[in-house]
mmCIF file of C-alpha atoms and ligand atoms in Angstrom:
data_model
loop_
_atom_site.group_PDB
_atom_site.id
_atom_site.type_symbol
_atom_site.label_atom_id
_atom_site.label_comp_id
_atom_site.label_asym_id
_atom_site.label_seq_id
_atom_site.Cartn_x
_atom_site.Cartn_y
_atom_site.Cartn_z
ATOM 1 C CA MET Y 1 137.036 91.789 86.197
ATOM 2 C CA THR Y 2 135.129 92.763 83.006
ATOM 3 C CA VAL Y 3 133.934 96.368 82.951
ATOM 4 C CA ARG Y 4 130.009 96.579 81.757
ATOM 5 C CA GLY Y 5 129.519 97.967 78.300
ATOM 6 C CA ARG Y 6 127.420 101.070 77.798
ATOM 7 C CA PHE Y 7 123.867 100.527 76.806
ATOM 8 C CA ILE Y 8 123.191 103.530 73.972
ATOM 9 C CA THR Y 9 119.816 103.871 72.132
ATOM 10 C CA PHE Y 10 118.779 105.858 69.402
ATOM 11 C CA GLU Y 11 115.364 107.329 69.026
ATOM 12 C CA GLY Y 12 113.166 109.620 67.107
ATOM 13 C CA THR Y 13 110.293 109.856 64.885
ATOM 14 C CA GLU Y 14 110.314 108.390 61.164
ATOM 15 C CA GLY Y 15 112.834 109.392 58.891
ATOM 16 C CA VAL Y 16 115.275 111.271 61.387
ATOM 17 C CA GLY Y 17 118.185 109.552 59.993
ATOM 18 C CA LYS Y 18 118.710 106.942 62.480
ATOM 19 C CA SER Y 19 120.211 104.263 60.541
ATOM 20 C CA THR Y 20 123.168 106.733 59.161
ATOM 21 C CA GLN Y 21 123.885 107.947 62.498
ATOM 22 C CA ILE Y 22 124.029 104.469 64.338
ATOM 23 C CA ALA Y 23 126.481 103.397 61.839
ATOM 24 C CA ASN Y 24 128.529 106.758 62.209
ATOM 25 C CA ALA Y 25 128.286 106.183 66.001
ATOM 26 C CA ALA Y 26 129.660 102.529 65.656
ATOM 27 C CA ASP Y 27 132.579 103.823 63.239
ATOM 28 C CA THR Y 28 133.506 106.570 65.939
ATOM 29 C CA LEU Y 29 133.399 103.489 68.493
ATOM 30 C CA LYS Y 30 135.489 101.745 66.513
ATOM 31 C CA LYS Y 31 138.255 104.439 66.193
ATOM 32 C CA LEU Y 32 138.063 104.718 70.101
ATOM 33 C CA ASP Y 33 139.126 100.946 70.257
ATOM 34 C CA ILE Y 34 135.642 100.227 71.551
ATOM 35 C CA ASP Y 35 134.121 97.148 71.077
ATOM 36 C CA CYS Y 36 130.503 97.677 70.004
ATOM 37 C CA ILE Y 37 127.348 95.756 68.303
ATOM 38 C CA VAL Y 38 124.566 97.601 66.583
ATOM 39 C CA THR Y 39 121.079 95.834 66.884
ATOM 40 C CA ARG Y 40 117.257 97.235 66.611
ATOM 41 C CA GLU Y 41 113.990 97.008 68.039
ATOM 42 C CA PRO Y 42 111.594 95.567 67.463
ATOM 43 C CA GLY Y 43 113.971 92.769 66.492
ATOM 44 C CA GLY Y 44 117.623 91.831 67.055
ATOM 45 C CA THR Y 45 117.320 88.131 67.309
ATOM 46 C CA PRO Y 46 115.496 85.861 64.905
ATOM 47 C CA MET Y 47 112.485 85.568 67.202
ATOM 48 C CA ALA Y 48 112.177 89.014 68.055
ATOM 49 C CA GLU Y 49 112.635 89.800 63.984
ATOM 50 C CA ALA Y 50 109.567 87.290 63.359
ATOM 51 C CA ILE Y 51 108.006 89.380 65.948
ATOM 52 C CA ARG Y 52 108.754 92.717 63.950
ATOM 53 C CA GLU Y 53 107.374 91.382 60.811
ATOM 54 C CA LEU Y 54 104.062 90.694 62.466
ATOM 55 C CA LEU Y 55 104.054 94.432 64.204
ATOM 56 C CA LEU Y 56 105.149 96.157 61.092
ATOM 57 C CA ALA Y 57 102.853 94.169 58.341
ATOM 58 C CA PRO Y 58 100.088 96.251 57.042
ATOM 59 C CA ARG Y 59 96.930 94.244 57.850
ATOM 60 C CA ASP Y 60 92.982 94.762 57.365
ATOM 61 C CA GLU Y 61 92.327 93.405 60.752
ATOM 62 C CA PRO Y 62 92.278 96.375 63.548
ATOM 63 C CA VAL Y 63 95.312 95.965 65.909
ATOM 64 C CA ASN Y 64 94.062 96.144 69.532
ATOM 65 C CA GLU Y 65 96.621 98.682 71.448
ATOM 66 C CA LEU Y 66 97.456 96.060 74.105
ATOM 67 C CA THR Y 67 98.332 93.420 71.418
ATOM 68 C CA GLU Y 68 100.458 95.977 69.856
ATOM 69 C CA LEU Y 69 102.056 96.878 73.458
ATOM 70 C CA LEU Y 70 102.657 93.160 74.445
ATOM 71 C CA LEU Y 71 104.113 92.185 71.091
ATOM 72 C CA MET Y 72 106.668 95.111 71.662
ATOM 73 C CA PHE Y 73 107.579 93.650 75.022
ATOM 74 C CA ALA Y 74 107.870 90.019 74.262
ATOM 75 C CA ALA Y 75 110.314 90.677 71.283
ATOM 76 C CA ARG Y 76 112.306 93.094 73.915
ATOM 77 C CA ALA Y 77 112.138 90.111 76.358
ATOM 78 C CA GLN Y 78 113.892 88.107 73.976
ATOM 79 C CA HIS Y 79 116.344 90.699 72.384
ATOM 80 C CA LEU Y 80 117.341 91.924 75.973
ATOM 81 C CA HIS Y 81 117.902 88.626 77.770
ATOM 82 C CA THR Y 82 119.451 86.341 75.002
ATOM 83 C CA TYR Y 83 121.419 89.337 73.217
ATOM 84 C CA ILE Y 84 121.786 92.777 74.682
ATOM 85 C CA CYS Y 85 122.513 91.826 78.305
ATOM 86 C CA PRO Y 86 124.989 89.071 77.448
ATOM 87 C CA ALA Y 87 127.126 91.544 75.561
ATOM 88 C CA LEU Y 88 126.740 94.280 78.077
ATOM 89 C CA GLU Y 89 128.136 91.399 80.505
ATOM 90 C CA GLN Y 90 130.847 90.894 78.288
ATOM 91 C CA GLY Y 91 131.919 94.401 78.088
ATOM 92 C CA GLN Y 92 130.617 95.361 74.834
ATOM 93 C CA TRP Y 93 128.727 98.766 74.049
ATOM 94 C CA VAL Y 94 125.479 98.042 72.533
ATOM 95 C CA LEU Y 95 123.878 100.610 70.098
ATOM 96 C CA CYS Y 96 120.294 99.813 69.965
ATOM 97 C CA ASP Y 97 118.136 101.477 67.230
ATOM 98 C CA ARG Y 98 114.788 102.208 69.262
ATOM 99 C CA PHE Y 99 114.187 100.985 72.843
ATOM 100 C CA THR Y 100 111.842 101.243 75.578
ATOM 101 C CA ASP Y 101 111.388 105.145 74.818
ATOM 102 C CA ALA Y 102 109.523 104.176 71.632
ATOM 103 C CA THR Y 103 107.161 102.448 73.431
ATOM 104 C CA PHE Y 104 106.242 105.193 75.854
ATOM 105 C CA ALA Y 105 106.207 107.362 72.691
ATOM 106 C CA TYR Y 106 104.693 105.358 70.054
ATOM 107 C CA GLN Y 107 102.103 103.007 72.294
ATOM 108 C CA GLY Y 108 101.802 105.779 74.900
ATOM 109 C CA GLY Y 109 101.716 109.207 73.068
ATOM 110 C CA GLY Y 110 100.782 107.850 69.725
ATOM 111 C CA ARG Y 111 98.048 105.050 70.809
ATOM 112 C CA GLY Y 112 96.851 106.559 74.113
ATOM 113 C CA VAL Y 113 98.142 103.463 76.394
ATOM 114 C CA SER Y 114 98.965 104.934 79.747
ATOM 115 C CA SER Y 115 102.291 105.424 80.774
ATOM 116 C CA GLU Y 116 101.772 103.280 84.068
ATOM 117 C CA ARG Y 117 100.651 100.384 82.251
ATOM 118 C CA ILE Y 118 103.738 100.791 80.000
ATOM 119 C CA ALA Y 119 106.068 101.228 82.941
ATOM 120 C CA LEU Y 120 104.600 97.978 84.686
ATOM 121 C CA LEU Y 121 105.922 96.177 81.531
ATOM 122 C CA GLU Y 122 108.806 97.795 81.657
ATOM 123 C CA ASN Y 123 109.779 96.781 85.056
ATOM 124 C CA LEU Y 124 108.710 93.254 84.730
ATOM 125 C CA VAL Y 125 110.721 92.710 81.234
ATOM 126 C CA GLN Y 126 113.657 94.833 82.221
ATOM 127 C CA GLY Y 127 114.222 94.484 85.806
ATOM 128 C CA ASP Y 128 116.484 97.433 86.461
ATOM 129 C CA VAL Y 129 118.122 97.789 83.005
ATOM 130 C CA ARG Y 130 117.913 101.007 81.296
ATOM 131 C CA PRO Y 131 120.009 102.767 78.578
ATOM 132 C CA ASP Y 132 122.733 104.561 80.007
ATOM 133 C CA HIS Y 133 122.462 107.393 76.932
ATOM 134 C CA VAL Y 134 119.615 108.117 74.821
ATOM 135 C CA VAL Y 135 120.199 109.889 71.790
ATOM 136 C CA LEU Y 136 117.154 111.504 70.493
ATOM 137 C CA LEU Y 137 117.379 112.430 67.070
ATOM 138 C CA ASP Y 138 114.696 115.567 66.864
ATOM 139 C CA ALA Y 139 113.064 116.845 63.522
ATOM 140 C CA PRO Y 140 109.809 118.446 62.438
ATOM 141 C CA VAL Y 141 107.356 115.380 61.809
ATOM 142 C CA GLU Y 142 106.719 116.570 57.995
ATOM 143 C CA THR Y 143 110.478 116.854 57.582
ATOM 144 C CA GLY Y 144 111.010 113.065 58.344
ATOM 145 C CA MET Y 145 107.623 111.816 56.950
ATOM 146 C CA VAL Y 146 108.958 113.161 53.438
ATOM 147 C CA ARG Y 147 112.063 111.495 54.022
ATOM 148 C CA ALA Y 148 110.330 108.021 55.060
ATOM 149 C CA ARG Y 149 107.969 108.197 51.975
ATOM 150 C CA GLN Y 150 110.987 108.349 49.754
ATOM 151 C CA ARG Y 151 112.048 104.929 51.133
ATOM 152 C CA GLY Y 152 109.259 103.328 49.407
ATOM 153 C CA ALA Y 153 105.981 101.165 50.597
ATOM 154 C CA LEU Y 154 104.998 102.357 53.928
ATOM 155 C CA ASP Y 155 104.670 99.813 57.192
ATOM 156 C CA ARG Y 156 101.802 99.699 59.608
ATOM 157 C CA PHE Y 157 103.312 102.706 61.466
ATOM 158 C CA GLU Y 158 104.469 105.040 58.600
ATOM 159 C CA GLN Y 159 100.795 104.855 57.452
ATOM 160 C CA GLU Y 160 100.056 106.812 60.389
ATOM 161 C CA THR Y 161 98.804 110.256 60.545
ATOM 162 C CA VAL Y 162 100.789 113.678 60.915
ATOM 163 C CA SER Y 163 99.123 114.210 64.486
ATOM 164 C CA PHE Y 164 100.176 110.539 65.347
ATOM 165 C CA PHE Y 165 103.655 111.383 64.804
ATOM 166 C CA GLN Y 166 103.436 114.552 66.463
ATOM 167 C CA ARG Y 167 102.397 113.402 69.684
ATOM 168 C CA ILE Y 168 105.129 110.866 69.581
ATOM 169 C CA ARG Y 169 107.749 113.692 69.152
ATOM 170 C CA ASP Y 170 106.131 115.663 71.913
ATOM 171 C CA THR Y 171 106.328 112.517 74.233
ATOM 172 C CA TYR Y 172 109.989 111.901 73.449
ATOM 173 C CA LEU Y 173 110.833 115.553 74.071
ATOM 174 C CA ALA Y 174 108.848 115.580 77.396
ATOM 175 C CA ARG Y 175 110.666 112.572 78.344
ATOM 176 C CA ALA Y 176 114.200 113.995 77.622
ATOM 177 C CA ALA Y 177 113.160 117.169 79.670
ATOM 178 C CA VAL Y 178 112.682 115.253 82.712
ATOM 179 C CA GLU Y 179 116.204 113.231 82.703
ATOM 180 C CA PRO Y 180 118.409 115.613 80.591
ATOM 181 C CA SER Y 181 121.649 113.796 82.181
ATOM 182 C CA ARG Y 182 120.468 110.511 80.228
ATOM 183 C CA TYR Y 183 119.191 112.106 76.926
ATOM 184 C CA ASN Y 184 120.997 113.954 74.547
ATOM 185 C CA ILE Y 185 118.689 115.899 71.939
ATOM 186 C CA VAL Y 186 120.282 116.095 68.353
ATOM 187 C CA ASP Y 187 118.805 118.482 66.015
ATOM 188 C CA ALA Y 188 118.162 116.176 63.225
ATOM 189 C CA SER Y 189 116.993 118.711 60.560
ATOM 190 C CA ALA Y 190 120.640 120.183 60.613
ATOM 191 C CA SER Y 191 122.996 119.067 57.605
ATOM 192 C CA LEU Y 192 124.256 115.457 57.757
ATOM 193 C CA ASP Y 193 127.692 116.692 58.663
ATOM 194 C CA GLN Y 194 126.776 118.700 61.472
ATOM 195 C CA VAL Y 195 124.445 116.116 62.776
ATOM 196 C CA SER Y 196 127.259 113.417 62.314
ATOM 197 C CA ARG Y 197 129.676 115.933 63.931
ATOM 198 C CA ARG Y 198 127.460 116.083 66.780
ATOM 199 C CA VAL Y 199 126.843 112.491 67.254
ATOM 200 C CA SER Y 200 130.256 111.617 67.220
ATOM 201 C CA GLU Y 201 131.273 114.250 69.965
ATOM 202 C CA LEU Y 202 128.700 112.445 72.046
ATOM 203 C CA MET Y 203 130.282 109.192 71.561
ATOM 204 C CA CYS Y 204 133.579 110.600 72.648
ATOM 205 C CA LYS Y 205 131.807 112.171 75.428
ATOM 206 C CA PHE Y 206 130.344 109.074 76.773
ATOM 207 C CA GLN Y 207 133.853 107.347 76.881
ATOM 208 C CA SER Y 208 135.606 110.245 78.481
ATOM 209 C CA ASP Y 209 132.647 110.612 81.330
ATOM 210 C CA LEU Y 210 134.026 106.665 82.199
ATOM 211 C CA LEU Y 211 137.696 107.676 82.229
HETATM 212 P P1 LIG S 1 112.004 101.550 62.749
HETATM 213 O O1 LIG S 1 111.319 101.748 61.656
HETATM 214 O O2 LIG S 1 112.756 102.608 63.410
HETATM 215 O O3 LIG S 1 112.925 100.223 62.537
HETATM 216 O O4 LIG S 1 110.821 100.691 63.740
HETATM 217 C C1 LIG S 1 109.786 100.167 63.631
HETATM 218 C C2 LIG S 1 108.575 100.886 63.914
HETATM 219 O O5 LIG S 1 108.187 100.399 65.431
HETATM 220 C C3 LIG S 1 108.648 102.338 64.081
HETATM 221 O O6 LIG S 1 107.626 102.631 63.532
HETATM 222 C C4 LIG S 1 108.346 102.345 65.382
HETATM 223 C C5 LIG S 1 107.596 101.172 65.935
HETATM 224 N N1 LIG S 1 107.954 100.994 67.381
HETATM 225 C C6 LIG S 1 107.014 101.212 68.442
HETATM 226 O O7 LIG S 1 105.823 101.794 67.926
HETATM 227 N N2 LIG S 1 107.125 100.941 69.637
HETATM 228 C C7 LIG S 1 108.612 100.463 70.094
HETATM 229 O O8 LIG S 1 108.639 100.208 71.291
HETATM 230 C C8 LIG S 1 109.373 100.344 69.080
HETATM 231 C C9 LIG S 1 110.798 99.688 69.536
HETATM 232 C C10 LIG S 1 109.284 100.728 67.572
#
């Protein structure tokens, strides 16, 4: 019988170094001989990537927070059921750049949608699928915003205010505090070497926990 893979998500505010650390995590898992795939949200399949473009494009028309919330979950339904779940069932580990914690943080903390509404959609779309481990890359909002601005043109989310991102960071930390066994907070304001070492250690720990 194939053992189900582990589902690991990477979260954080803008510019905390998620892409670099997911690549580092995938490298570490490969060295441990673990078959893994790397994907992202919103996105991860052609249709979900098309929804991502709709969501991130700056636009003059105000975007209603429920429209944004439903599009996030529409992309997630497609991604989860056509890509993530089949991979997990085949025993692959899935490293995902953001997942539903981002919805609680951005649409909940950031936009003010109630967590009850988000949880309703979470249950509808995901059933009982939840990440096995969440790696939360945490850094002061200003540090990340400077890094994000250096990357070039800002998307619809990156154009938001410092206080929006502060609420997001607070929401992530509050969620992590409630379930410390599933959430792993990594200080992303440390040096690149230190952050990479910590993330690699976590991957080794997730594997050894299974032995
Ligand atoms: P990325 O820049 O990390 O790829 O993420 C794209 C943006 O989408 C980012 O600003 C966070 C936002 N987002 C949400 O608002 N809610 C969600 O559920 C997800 C997955 C991402």
